[in-house]
Amino acid sequence: QLRLVESGGGLVQAGGSLRLSCAASGGTFSIYTMAWYRQAPGKQRELVATITTGPTTKYSDSVKGRFTISRDNAKSTVYLQMNGLKPEDIGVYYCNARVTPDGYAYWGQGTQVTVSS
């Protein structure tokens, strides 16, 4: 059973930066496609960025050019570097792991990101 633990959230001013981390345990991290999702208050959870085992990265249009997803297989950790934060980036950020696109999804507990304008 893969366990995911996010950290690094917090309060930052608009234009600032945060680096989220998601540490995995209990499985072979390198076989998982990892992703970051976020959920703003009153909204559905949305996909922010993914990184495959390749690794190949993909981003939502709303964060492209500002956020960078990366992984360190030796540390079983995936990161999300967030620069140029905007109030619309506010939400709970969740780490996600899947072996295949339609396979079972593991989730972390989430970390809160708040951006003040």
mmCIF file of N, CA and C in Angstrom:
data_model
loop_
_atom_site.group_PDB
_atom_site.id
_atom_site.type_symbol
_atom_site.label_atom_id
_atom_site.label_comp_id
_atom_site.label_asym_id
_atom_site.label_seq_id
_atom_site.Cartn_x
_atom_site.Cartn_y
_atom_site.Cartn_z
ATOM 1 N N GLN A 1 0.843 -1.180 0.000
ATOM 2 C CA GLN A 1 0.000 0.000 0.000
ATOM 3 C C GLN A 1 0.889 1.245 0.000
ATOM 4 N N LEU A 2 0.793 2.031 -1.093
ATOM 5 C CA LEU A 2 1.602 3.237 -1.199
ATOM 6 C C LEU A 2 1.032 4.317 -0.292
ATOM 7 N N ARG A 3 1.895 4.989 0.449
ATOM 8 C CA ARG A 3 1.479 6.098 1.308
ATOM 9 C C ARG A 3 2.150 7.366 0.815
ATOM 10 N N LEU A 4 1.357 8.432 0.702
ATOM 11 C CA LEU A 4 1.855 9.710 0.201
ATOM 12 C C LEU A 4 1.649 10.779 1.263
ATOM 13 N N VAL A 5 2.698 11.558 1.519
ATOM 14 C CA VAL A 5 2.614 12.619 2.519
ATOM 15 C C VAL A 5 3.123 13.913 1.903
ATOM 16 N N GLU A 6 2.232 14.897 1.781
ATOM 17 C CA GLU A 6 2.604 16.198 1.225
ATOM 18 C C GLU A 6 3.100 17.135 2.320
ATOM 19 N N SER A 7 3.930 18.076 1.906
ATOM 20 C CA SER A 7 4.390 19.137 2.800
ATOM 21 C C SER A 7 4.791 20.339 1.964
ATOM 22 N N GLY A 8 4.986 21.464 2.648
ATOM 23 C CA GLY A 8 5.486 22.651 1.969
ATOM 24 C C GLY A 8 4.471 23.738 1.703
ATOM 25 N N GLY A 9 3.208 23.466 1.986
ATOM 26 C CA GLY A 9 2.202 24.496 1.791
ATOM 27 C C GLY A 9 2.357 25.618 2.795
ATOM 28 N N GLY A 10 1.594 26.688 2.583
ATOM 29 C CA GLY A 10 1.655 27.810 3.506
ATOM 30 C C GLY A 10 1.032 29.038 2.911
ATOM 31 N N LEU A 11 1.305 30.166 3.566
ATOM 32 C CA LEU A 11 0.788 31.465 3.137
ATOM 33 C C LEU A 11 1.917 32.248 2.470
ATOM 34 N N VAL A 12 1.630 32.788 1.293
ATOM 35 C CA VAL A 12 2.633 33.545 0.564
ATOM 36 C C VAL A 12 1.952 34.723 -0.121
ATOM 37 N N GLN A 13 2.687 35.787 -0.331
ATOM 38 C CA GLN A 13 2.143 36.940 -1.047
ATOM 39 C C GLN A 13 2.102 36.665 -2.543
ATOM 40 N N ALA A 14 1.197 37.326 -3.211
ATOM 41 C CA ALA A 14 1.117 37.202 -4.667
ATOM 42 C C ALA A 14 2.474 37.518 -5.282
ATOM 43 N N GLY A 15 2.869 36.691 -6.250
ATOM 44 C CA GLY A 15 4.175 36.837 -6.871
ATOM 45 C C GLY A 15 5.262 36.009 -6.225
ATOM 46 N N GLY A 16 4.947 35.462 -5.061
ATOM 47 C CA GLY A 16 5.920 34.676 -4.332
ATOM 48 C C GLY A 16 6.014 33.238 -4.812
ATOM 49 N N SER A 17 6.801 32.450 -4.087
ATOM 50 C CA SER A 17 7.063 31.067 -4.473
ATOM 51 C C SER A 17 6.882 30.120 -3.296
ATOM 52 N N LEU A 18 6.524 28.900 -3.630
ATOM 53 C CA LEU A 18 6.481 27.799 -2.672
ATOM 54 C C LEU A 18 6.963 26.540 -3.372
ATOM 55 N N ARG A 19 7.519 25.635 -2.602
ATOM 56 C CA ARG A 19 7.904 24.330 -3.129
ATOM 57 C C ARG A 19 7.198 23.256 -2.325
ATOM 58 N N LEU A 20 6.336 22.523 -2.997
ATOM 59 C CA LEU A 20 5.641 21.413 -2.356
ATOM 60 C C LEU A 20 6.437 20.134 -2.553
ATOM 61 N N SER A 21 6.366 19.278 -1.545
ATOM 62 C CA SER A 21 6.995 17.967 -1.623
ATOM 63 C C SER A 21 5.957 16.895 -1.318
ATOM 64 N N CYS A 22 6.137 15.743 -1.919
ATOM 65 C CA CYS A 22 5.281 14.592 -1.634
ATOM 66 C C CYS A 22 6.194 13.382 -1.497
ATOM 67 N N ALA A 23 6.294 12.879 -0.280
ATOM 68 C CA ALA A 23 7.142 11.730 0.002
ATOM 69 C C ALA A 23 6.316 10.459 -0.030
ATOM 70 N N ALA A 24 6.782 9.481 -0.782
ATOM 71 C CA ALA A 24 6.079 8.211 -0.915
ATOM 72 C C ALA A 24 6.796 7.129 -0.124
ATOM 73 N N SER A 25 6.010 6.188 0.387
ATOM 74 C CA SER A 25 6.566 5.034 1.083
ATOM 75 C C SER A 25 5.643 3.849 0.887
ATOM 76 N N GLY A 26 6.203 2.654 1.074
ATOM 77 C CA GLY A 26 5.384 1.453 0.992
ATOM 78 C C GLY A 26 5.216 0.891 -0.399
ATOM 79 N N GLY A 27 5.990 1.400 -1.365
ATOM 80 C CA GLY A 27 5.882 0.885 -2.724
ATOM 81 C C GLY A 27 7.104 1.254 -3.531
ATOM 82 N N THR A 28 7.142 0.778 -4.779
ATOM 83 C CA THR A 28 8.259 1.084 -5.670
ATOM 84 C C THR A 28 7.941 2.380 -6.401
ATOM 85 N N PHE A 29 8.457 3.481 -5.888
ATOM 86 C CA PHE A 29 8.090 4.815 -6.352
ATOM 87 C C PHE A 29 8.332 4.985 -7.851
ATOM 88 N N SER A 30 9.399 4.412 -8.360
ATOM 89 C CA SER A 30 9.809 4.688 -9.739
ATOM 90 C C SER A 30 8.829 4.173 -10.787
ATOM 91 N N ILE A 31 7.898 3.299 -10.424
ATOM 92 C CA ILE A 31 6.974 2.762 -11.416
ATOM 93 C C ILE A 31 5.709 3.597 -11.536
ATOM 94 N N TYR A 32 5.570 4.596 -10.673
ATOM 95 C CA TYR A 32 4.337 5.379 -10.635
ATOM 96 C C TYR A 32 4.451 6.666 -11.442
ATOM 97 N N THR A 33 3.388 6.954 -12.190
ATOM 98 C CA THR A 33 3.194 8.297 -12.703
ATOM 99 C C THR A 33 2.649 9.129 -11.557
ATOM 100 N N MET A 34 3.301 10.265 -11.318
ATOM 101 C CA MET A 34 2.927 11.121 -10.190
ATOM 102 C C MET A 34 2.242 12.383 -10.702
ATOM 103 N N ALA A 35 1.366 12.910 -9.883
ATOM 104 C CA ALA A 35 0.642 14.111 -10.298
ATOM 105 C C ALA A 35 0.329 14.972 -9.088
ATOM 106 N N TRP A 36 0.137 16.245 -9.350
ATOM 107 C CA TRP A 36 -0.378 17.182 -8.362
ATOM 108 C C TRP A 36 -1.752 17.663 -8.837
ATOM 109 N N TYR A 37 -2.693 17.620 -7.917
ATOM 110 C CA TYR A 37 -4.028 18.163 -8.133
ATOM 111 C C TYR A 37 -4.238 19.280 -7.109
ATOM 112 N N ARG A 38 -5.218 20.102 -7.369
ATOM 113 C CA ARG A 38 -5.594 21.098 -6.360
ATOM 114 C C ARG A 38 -7.110 21.253 -6.345
ATOM 115 N N GLN A 39 -7.593 21.688 -5.184
ATOM 116 C CA GLN A 39 -9.028 21.918 -5.032
ATOM 117 C C GLN A 39 -9.232 23.243 -4.323
ATOM 118 N N ALA A 40 -9.821 24.176 -5.046
ATOM 119 C CA ALA A 40 -10.140 25.471 -4.467
ATOM 120 C C ALA A 40 -11.478 25.377 -3.742
ATOM 121 N N PRO A 41 -11.720 26.275 -2.789
ATOM 122 C CA PRO A 41 -12.991 26.239 -2.054
ATOM 123 C C PRO A 41 -14.189 26.301 -2.994
ATOM 124 N N GLY A 42 -15.107 25.351 -2.844
ATOM 125 C CA GLY A 42 -16.317 25.337 -3.646
ATOM 126 C C GLY A 42 -16.136 24.858 -5.071
ATOM 127 N N LYS A 43 -14.956 24.366 -5.410
ATOM 128 C CA LYS A 43 -14.689 23.925 -6.779
ATOM 129 C C LYS A 43 -14.266 22.467 -6.795
ATOM 130 N N GLN A 44 -14.322 21.879 -7.982
ATOM 131 C CA GLN A 44 -13.888 20.493 -8.134
ATOM 132 C C GLN A 44 -12.367 20.408 -8.140
ATOM 133 N N ARG A 45 -11.890 19.251 -7.776
ATOM 134 C CA ARG A 45 -10.454 19.016 -7.820
ATOM 135 C C ARG A 45 -9.998 19.040 -9.275
ATOM 136 N N GLU A 46 -8.867 19.700 -9.542
ATOM 137 C CA GLU A 46 -8.366 19.797 -10.907
ATOM 138 C C GLU A 46 -6.912 19.358 -10.979
ATOM 139 N N LEU A 47 -6.548 18.819 -12.136
ATOM 140 C CA LEU A 47 -5.183 18.377 -12.367
ATOM 141 C C LEU A 47 -4.294 19.585 -12.650
ATOM 142 N N VAL A 48 -3.165 19.647 -11.959
ATOM 143 C CA VAL A 48 -2.222 20.756 -12.122
ATOM 144 C C VAL A 48 -1.029 20.342 -12.979
ATOM 145 N N ALA A 49 -0.422 19.190 -12.642
ATOM 146 C CA ALA A 49 0.786 18.768 -13.356
ATOM 147 C C ALA A 49 0.982 17.278 -13.161
ATOM 148 N N THR A 50 1.585 16.640 -14.168
ATOM 149 C CA THR A 50 1.921 15.228 -14.065
ATOM 150 C C THR A 50 3.367 15.009 -14.495
ATOM 151 N N ILE A 51 3.941 13.936 -13.969
ATOM 152 C CA ILE A 51 5.274 13.516 -14.389
ATOM 153 C C ILE A 51 5.268 12.007 -14.467
ATOM 154 N N THR A 52 5.642 11.489 -15.632
ATOM 155 C CA THR A 52 5.642 10.050 -15.835
ATOM 156 C C THR A 52 6.967 9.458 -15.364
ATOM 157 N N THR A 53 7.103 8.162 -15.581
ATOM 158 C CA THR A 53 8.338 7.488 -15.208
ATOM 159 C C THR A 53 9.473 7.842 -16.162
ATOM 160 N N GLY A 54 9.157 8.462 -17.308
ATOM 161 C CA GLY A 54 10.112 8.739 -18.386
ATOM 162 C C GLY A 54 11.359 9.515 -18.005
ATOM 163 N N PRO A 55 11.311 10.736 -17.424
ATOM 164 C CA PRO A 55 10.050 11.400 -17.073
ATOM 165 C C PRO A 55 9.588 12.400 -18.146
ATOM 166 N N THR A 56 8.311 12.403 -18.372
ATOM 167 C CA THR A 56 7.680 13.404 -19.231
ATOM 168 C C THR A 56 6.734 14.217 -18.361
ATOM 169 N N THR A 57 6.706 15.510 -18.571
ATOM 170 C CA THR A 57 5.869 16.374 -17.750
ATOM 171 C C THR A 57 4.763 17.015 -18.581
ATOM 172 N N LYS A 58 3.642 17.276 -17.907
ATOM 173 C CA LYS A 58 2.528 17.996 -18.523
ATOM 174 C C LYS A 58 1.941 18.935 -17.481
ATOM 175 N N TYR A 59 1.417 20.063 -17.967
ATOM 176 C CA TYR A 59 0.876 21.078 -17.067
ATOM 177 C C TYR A 59 -0.483 21.565 -17.559
ATOM 178 N N SER A 60 -1.296 21.985 -16.617
ATOM 179 C CA SER A 60 -2.524 22.658 -17.007
ATOM 180 C C SER A 60 -2.149 24.032 -17.563
ATOM 181 N N ASP A 61 -3.004 24.559 -18.412
ATOM 182 C CA ASP A 61 -2.721 25.858 -19.024
ATOM 183 C C ASP A 61 -2.589 26.961 -17.977
ATOM 184 N N SER A 62 -3.302 26.811 -16.873
ATOM 185 C CA SER A 62 -3.319 27.863 -15.858
ATOM 186 C C SER A 62 -2.000 27.996 -15.110
ATOM 187 N N VAL A 63 -1.158 26.958 -15.145
ATOM 188 C CA VAL A 63 0.098 27.012 -14.392
ATOM 189 C C VAL A 63 1.328 26.906 -15.279
ATOM 190 N N LYS A 64 1.115 26.658 -16.560
ATOM 191 C CA LYS A 64 2.244 26.470 -17.478
ATOM 192 C C LYS A 64 3.139 27.708 -17.466
ATOM 193 N N GLY A 65 4.444 27.460 -17.338
ATOM 194 C CA GLY A 65 5.395 28.554 -17.299
ATOM 195 C C GLY A 65 5.661 29.097 -15.911
ATOM 196 N N ARG A 66 4.844 28.717 -14.946
ATOM 197 C CA ARG A 66 5.028 29.188 -13.564
ATOM 198 C C ARG A 66 5.372 28.043 -12.615
ATOM 199 N N PHE A 67 4.809 26.875 -12.855
ATOM 200 C CA PHE A 67 5.029 25.726 -11.977
ATOM 201 C C PHE A 67 5.937 24.711 -12.672
ATOM 202 N N THR A 68 6.711 23.982 -11.873
ATOM 203 C CA THR A 68 7.570 22.920 -12.394
ATOM 204 C C THR A 68 7.428 21.686 -11.512
ATOM 205 N N ILE A 69 7.086 20.570 -12.138
ATOM 206 C CA ILE A 69 7.008 19.303 -11.416
ATOM 207 C C ILE A 69 8.289 18.529 -11.681
ATOM 208 N N SER A 70 8.795 17.865 -10.642
ATOM 209 C CA SER A 70 10.005 17.062 -10.790
ATOM 210 C C SER A 70 9.911 15.894 -9.813
ATOM 211 N N ARG A 71 10.779 14.931 -10.028
ATOM 212 C CA ARG A 71 10.793 13.763 -9.145
ATOM 213 C C ARG A 71 12.217 13.342 -8.862
ATOM 214 N N ASP A 72 12.414 12.774 -7.679
ATOM 215 C CA ASP A 72 13.688 12.197 -7.270
ATOM 216 C C ASP A 72 13.398 10.761 -6.852
ATOM 217 N N ASN A 73 13.646 9.826 -7.741
ATOM 218 C CA ASN A 73 13.319 8.432 -7.450
ATOM 219 C C ASN A 73 14.149 7.879 -6.287
ATOM 220 N N ALA A 74 15.359 8.371 -6.127
ATOM 221 C CA ALA A 74 16.201 7.905 -5.025
ATOM 222 C C ALA A 74 15.603 8.292 -3.671
ATOM 223 N N LYS A 75 14.877 9.408 -3.640
ATOM 224 C CA LYS A 75 14.246 9.868 -2.391
ATOM 225 C C LYS A 75 12.757 9.552 -2.352
ATOM 226 N N SER A 76 12.242 8.900 -3.414
ATOM 227 C CA SER A 76 10.816 8.584 -3.489
ATOM 228 C C SER A 76 9.957 9.818 -3.242
ATOM 229 N N THR A 77 10.333 10.894 -3.895
ATOM 230 C CA THR A 77 9.671 12.182 -3.658
ATOM 231 C C THR A 77 9.392 12.886 -4.981
ATOM 232 N N VAL A 78 8.225 13.505 -5.037
ATOM 233 C CA VAL A 78 7.868 14.361 -6.158
ATOM 234 C C VAL A 78 7.704 15.779 -5.627
ATOM 235 N N TYR A 79 8.092 16.745 -6.452
ATOM 236 C CA TYR A 79 8.071 18.148 -6.044
ATOM 237 C C TYR A 79 7.188 18.965 -6.980
ATOM 238 N N LEU A 80 6.716 20.070 -6.469
ATOM 239 C CA LEU A 80 6.043 21.057 -7.304
ATOM 240 C C LEU A 80 6.591 22.424 -6.916
ATOM 241 N N GLN A 81 7.429 22.976 -7.788
ATOM 242 C CA GLN A 81 7.950 24.318 -7.575
ATOM 243 C C GLN A 81 6.953 25.303 -8.157
ATOM 244 N N MET A 82 6.450 26.191 -7.328
ATOM 245 C CA MET A 82 5.419 27.131 -7.747
ATOM 246 C C MET A 82 5.973 28.545 -7.645
ATOM 247 N N ASN A 83 6.115 29.194 -8.775
ATOM 248 C CA ASN A 83 6.600 30.574 -8.842
ATOM 249 C C ASN A 83 5.495 31.482 -9.363
ATOM 250 N N GLY A 84 5.632 32.751 -9.091
ATOM 251 C CA GLY A 84 4.639 33.699 -9.578
ATOM 252 C C GLY A 84 3.236 33.375 -9.105
ATOM 253 N N LEU A 85 3.108 33.027 -7.839
ATOM 254 C CA LEU A 85 1.805 32.603 -7.328
ATOM 255 C C LEU A 85 0.773 33.715 -7.406
ATOM 256 N N LYS A 86 -0.456 33.309 -7.694
ATOM 257 C CA LYS A 86 -1.583 34.221 -7.838
ATOM 258 C C LYS A 86 -2.689 33.813 -6.868
ATOM 259 N N PRO A 87 -3.576 34.733 -6.524
ATOM 260 C CA PRO A 87 -4.688 34.356 -5.651
ATOM 261 C C PRO A 87 -5.505 33.188 -6.202
ATOM 262 N N GLU A 88 -5.585 33.054 -7.514
ATOM 263 C CA GLU A 88 -6.343 31.939 -8.081
ATOM 264 C C GLU A 88 -5.652 30.586 -7.914
ATOM 265 N N ASP A 89 -4.435 30.584 -7.394
ATOM 266 C CA ASP A 89 -3.736 29.324 -7.091
ATOM 267 C C ASP A 89 -4.100 28.789 -5.700
ATOM 268 N N ILE A 90 -4.903 29.518 -4.974
ATOM 269 C CA ILE A 90 -5.301 29.091 -3.630
ATOM 270 C C ILE A 90 -6.038 27.765 -3.680
ATOM 271 N N GLY A 91 -5.712 26.897 -2.734
ATOM 272 C CA GLY A 91 -6.428 25.635 -2.631
ATOM 273 C C GLY A 91 -5.642 24.622 -1.835
ATOM 274 N N VAL A 92 -6.227 23.445 -1.714
ATOM 275 C CA VAL A 92 -5.521 22.321 -1.111
ATOM 276 C C VAL A 92 -4.883 21.535 -2.249
ATOM 277 N N TYR A 93 -3.599 21.303 -2.131
ATOM 278 C CA TYR A 93 -2.844 20.607 -3.159
ATOM 279 C C TYR A 93 -2.635 19.157 -2.736
ATOM 280 N N TYR A 94 -2.991 18.251 -3.632
ATOM 281 C CA TYR A 94 -2.932 16.819 -3.360
ATOM 282 C C TYR A 94 -1.940 16.126 -4.293
ATOM 283 N N CYS A 95 -1.225 15.203 -3.731
ATOM 284 C CA CYS A 95 -0.319 14.348 -4.487
ATOM 285 C C CYS A 95 -1.084 13.089 -4.903
ATOM 286 N N ASN A 96 -0.791 12.598 -6.099
ATOM 287 C CA ASN A 96 -1.501 11.443 -6.653
ATOM 288 C C ASN A 96 -0.501 10.520 -7.322
ATOM 289 N N ALA A 97 -0.743 9.228 -7.207
ATOM 290 C CA ALA A 97 0.138 8.236 -7.831
ATOM 291 C C ALA A 97 -0.682 7.151 -8.499
ATOM 292 N N ARG A 98 -0.317 6.830 -9.732
ATOM 293 C CA ARG A 98 -0.952 5.730 -10.464
ATOM 294 C C ARG A 98 0.114 5.000 -11.256
ATOM 295 N N VAL A 99 -0.108 3.703 -11.445
ATOM 296 C CA VAL A 99 0.797 2.962 -12.321
ATOM 297 C C VAL A 99 0.356 3.124 -13.777
ATOM 298 N N THR A 100 -0.941 3.078 -14.007
ATOM 299 C CA THR A 100 -1.498 3.261 -15.352
ATOM 300 C C THR A 100 -2.594 4.330 -15.274
ATOM 301 N N PRO A 101 -2.931 4.967 -16.396
ATOM 302 C CA PRO A 101 -3.921 6.062 -16.364
ATOM 303 C C PRO A 101 -5.273 5.668 -15.784
ATOM 304 N N ASP A 102 -5.693 4.414 -15.987
ATOM 305 C CA ASP A 102 -6.980 3.984 -15.446
ATOM 306 C C ASP A 102 -6.815 3.047 -14.262
ATOM 307 N N GLY A 103 -5.612 3.012 -13.714
ATOM 308 C CA GLY A 103 -5.354 2.146 -12.571
ATOM 309 C C GLY A 103 -5.743 2.780 -11.258
ATOM 310 N N TYR A 104 -5.526 2.051 -10.211
ATOM 311 C CA TYR A 104 -5.871 2.539 -8.875
ATOM 312 C C TYR A 104 -5.057 3.788 -8.562
ATOM 313 N N ALA A 105 -5.725 4.764 -7.932
ATOM 314 C CA ALA A 105 -5.068 6.020 -7.610
ATOM 315 C C ALA A 105 -4.842 6.130 -6.108
ATOM 316 N N TYR A 106 -3.621 6.450 -5.759
ATOM 317 C CA TYR A 106 -3.289 6.736 -4.363
ATOM 318 C C TYR A 106 -3.270 8.247 -4.174
ATOM 319 N N TRP A 107 -3.733 8.703 -2.999
ATOM 320 C CA TRP A 107 -3.794 10.130 -2.710
ATOM 321 C C TRP A 107 -3.136 10.436 -1.367
ATOM 322 N N GLY A 108 -2.553 11.615 -1.296
ATOM 323 C CA GLY A 108 -2.085 12.117 -0.024
ATOM 324 C C GLY A 108 -3.200 12.861 0.685
ATOM 325 N N GLN A 109 -2.875 13.420 1.855
ATOM 326 C CA GLN A 109 -3.881 14.089 2.663
ATOM 327 C C GLN A 109 -4.065 15.552 2.273
ATOM 328 N N GLY A 110 -3.144 16.081 1.490
ATOM 329 C CA GLY A 110 -3.250 17.450 1.004
ATOM 330 C C GLY A 110 -2.474 18.442 1.844
ATOM 331 N N THR A 111 -2.084 19.533 1.203
ATOM 332 C CA THR A 111 -1.415 20.631 1.894
ATOM 333 C C THR A 111 -2.006 21.942 1.376
ATOM 334 N N GLN A 112 -2.283 22.861 2.303
ATOM 335 C CA GLN A 112 -2.981 24.088 1.964
ATOM 336 C C GLN A 112 -2.018 25.134 1.420
ATOM 337 N N VAL A 113 -2.406 25.755 0.310
ATOM 338 C CA VAL A 113 -1.661 26.883 -0.251
ATOM 339 C C VAL A 113 -2.577 28.096 -0.250
ATOM 340 N N THR A 114 -2.125 29.165 0.356
ATOM 341 C CA THR A 114 -2.893 30.406 0.408
ATOM 342 C C THR A 114 -2.030 31.537 -0.136
ATOM 343 N N VAL A 115 -2.607 32.322 -1.015
ATOM 344 C CA VAL A 115 -1.894 33.434 -1.633
ATOM 345 C C VAL A 115 -2.637 34.722 -1.317
ATOM 346 N N SER A 116 -1.950 35.652 -0.698
ATOM 347 C CA SER A 116 -2.568 36.936 -0.357
ATOM 348 C C SER A 116 -2.279 37.958 -1.455
ATOM 349 N N SER A 117 -3.291 38.750 -1.748
ATOM 350 C CA SER A 117 -3.134 39.744 -2.828
ATOM 351 C C SER A 117 -2.714 41.097 -2.284
#
